[in-house]
Amino acid sequence: MSALLSGVPAADGFRMPGEFEPHSGCWIAWPERPDNWRLGAKPAQAAYTEVARAIATSEPVTMAVSDAQFEHARTVLPAEVRLVEISTDDAWIRDMGPTFVVDERGRRRGIDWRFNAWGGLEGGLYFPWDRDDRVAAKVCEIEGADRYRAPIVLEGGSIHVDGEGTLIATEECLLNHNRNPELTREQIEEALRDHLGVEKIVWLGRGVFNDETDGHVDNLACFAAPGKVLLTWSDDASDPQHEISADAADRLEAAADAKGRPLEVVRLPSPGPIEISAEEAAGVDAVAGTLPRRAGDRLAASYANFFLGTKAIVFPLVDERHDDEAAEILRATFPGREVIGVPAREILLGGGNIHCITQQVPAVG
Amino acid sequence: MSALLSGVPAADGFRMPGEFEPHSGCWIAWPERPDNWRLGAKPAQAAYTEVARAIATSEPVTMAVSDAQFEHARTVLPAEVRLVEISTDDAWIRDMGPTFVVDERGRRRGIDWRFNAWGGLEGGLYFPWDRDDRVAAKVCEIEGADRYRAPIVLEGGSIHVDGEGTLIATEECLLNHNRNPELTREQIEEALRDHLGVEKIVWLGRGVFNDETDGHVDNLACFAAPGKVLLTWSDDASDPQHEISADAADRLEAAADAKGRPLEVVRLPSPGPIEISAEEAAGVDAVAGTLPRRAGDRLAASYANFFLGTKAIVFPLVDERHDDEAAEILRATFPGREVIGVPAREILLGGGNIHCITQQVPAVG
């Protein structure tokens, strides 16, 4: 049961909470398509299963899965993960799922953004994407959350908020002409304010190097708490990531948040560079209209792309040279939470990471 | 979240409540297949919508619907009906859905019977039926009910219980060799006792004349309360239904229930005979393996095929000559409930009626 609402959340008194605020649970969608996931998605399914298992140790997890994969998913997922049939085009519920907003009366509603597979016919990653675009409504029905159908194209991974009026995003993504070409920067800012209950938008420039999402902020940086941002960082001046991260740090350190506070920037090491191997590329079906996976292409690996749970941090293990350092920084940043690393190369090969495959449901009441 | 259980419900202290006991809600599945429902299922969808609306006036309704029909169903169903994606082969959740059992500790579990589309390769109504057979598990996940996978083929419409140890069923259906040919009558009785927590099985002979389910009891008779059975009845000795109903009445009136009580039989008029019109038959796609709908075929209409809600009776309007009389009997039988008639010819054309398209979730705790 989910009524379709008119109006906008902010005008109704709703705001998007920070991911670090308490959750009532988390959604994930099961990977399946063999033109994105190698070897019939079996290695990716194993990685998703471990992410679900890690999150489920401390908060309820619901897995959205197609009818075709329902029985298989049930046999491999832990019993405590709730399984719900939802057809998708791929497995990135951060981006296709609803963004939940809450109000002070303890109500929770969902925002159902328009979705165009990260760029529609201009650089989108596959065609069609209509099943993905129906996911948010279905999640809202099961969560019993009334729903706003937002009039703009937006993916959940392209924004982060502090829950206190501040939003970070990249110009590369939100101002990309393949999302909302008819809107100016000011109109997009207005839509963000109207829907997420934010006042201040801190614009970063580009996202992680070679990120096929057109630079989602969630692969580059995130709020650890109000006033504190984690940022992926490379000291190597010959790495194109260096300049991107330096620019982001400059902008963050020059900014004030909605409350007028400066932003502390905590630097996470940049993994890699990590490339797709020939064997990995050979495991993926070639399909016209789907972004190919080619040997030697650089993967947009980042430790910033982690799940920030109520009691646990679930972060990607992607590079033995840096995993421990990343874990240490996350432990220091989130002293009250268990920090759990999950091998995530198979998720990374599909074009994203642990934050991209999760969507939290904020706690209410 | 729904754990797969070993063992059997009765041994774990569970029983199937009578349908007249309080519900926490009701499930329905959306009709869609054009080889069973005329005119692309649009008239049937309208009828299902009215059934959902009538039930939703007094208890929560969840509609299971395919991805392809999700948006359409959302536009036509009342907002208070919860919509959940579940792929099906057709729209008879009474038969493919779980049978819920409860215990005295306030727990609720689901029985996921094997399903073979009312007869499998020997007289089953369509092929394949694998999506239907996955429905019960999916409903249990969403209801948060642990699940028994029963080792026998059984449809929910082929049994009725009084919640106090008594079950009625027809020999035509449960002993049909197209269901569980390897089992004797005694073994089937044992399976019913083990799964439903019943002690006494009252066998009726045949179901309603020309019922394509092989004579489901729910189209012939049902418990209105412990000790009281409603039975479809024809006084017309030239109608083959007369002999069937007379035999059922004889058996019921000769029986004692599990508590040793006699059974009072309340007679409902038999509608019709009602036949498929040429226009109606012409609206259905012909598909090999699906039971054809032919002009002149007699429909197995019955007023016994109603939904027995916590506060409402939702019964089929199928014959102007008898609808009012049926309503009057139902009002007299269920004085505490609102009796709501819904035009149901379009459901009847698909092979069943209102009871067949619903599945209650008993209240607990």
XYZ file of C-alpha atoms in Angstrom, chain A residues 1-2 67 70-71 74 79-87 131 134 137-138 141-142, chain B residues 1-2 67 70-71 74 79-87 131 134 137-138 141-142:
42
model
C 0.000 0.000 0.000
C 1.580 3.170 -1.187
C 11.236 -14.905 -10.578
C 14.096 -16.786 -6.855
C 14.741 -20.380 -5.958
C 16.862 -18.659 -1.635
C 17.813 -17.530 5.997
C 17.574 -14.178 7.774
C 17.542 -12.287 4.466
C 13.975 -11.642 3.291
C 13.495 -12.449 -0.387
C 10.986 -10.514 -2.492
C 10.289 -10.904 -6.185
C 11.022 -7.692 -8.059
C 11.997 -7.646 -11.710
C 11.951 -2.587 -15.065
C 9.426 0.420 -11.594
C 7.265 1.987 -6.521
C 7.423 -1.705 -5.652
C 4.431 -0.768 -1.615
C 6.187 -3.339 0.532
C 12.166 -13.856 5.666
C 10.776 -17.324 5.744
C 5.814 -6.869 -13.592
C 2.136 -3.668 -12.280
C 1.547 -0.144 -13.482
C -1.897 0.275 -9.720
C -5.156 2.916 -3.182
C -5.720 0.877 -0.035
C -4.865 -2.376 -1.828
C -1.176 -3.224 -1.429
C 0.435 -4.263 -4.702
C 3.298 -6.771 -4.738
C 5.094 -8.172 -7.765
C 4.701 -11.929 -7.970
C 4.859 -13.824 -11.245
C 5.498 -19.845 -11.543
C 6.648 -20.584 -6.470
C 7.058 -19.326 -0.900
C 6.939 -15.700 -2.018
C 8.511 -14.326 2.645
C 6.405 -11.192 2.645
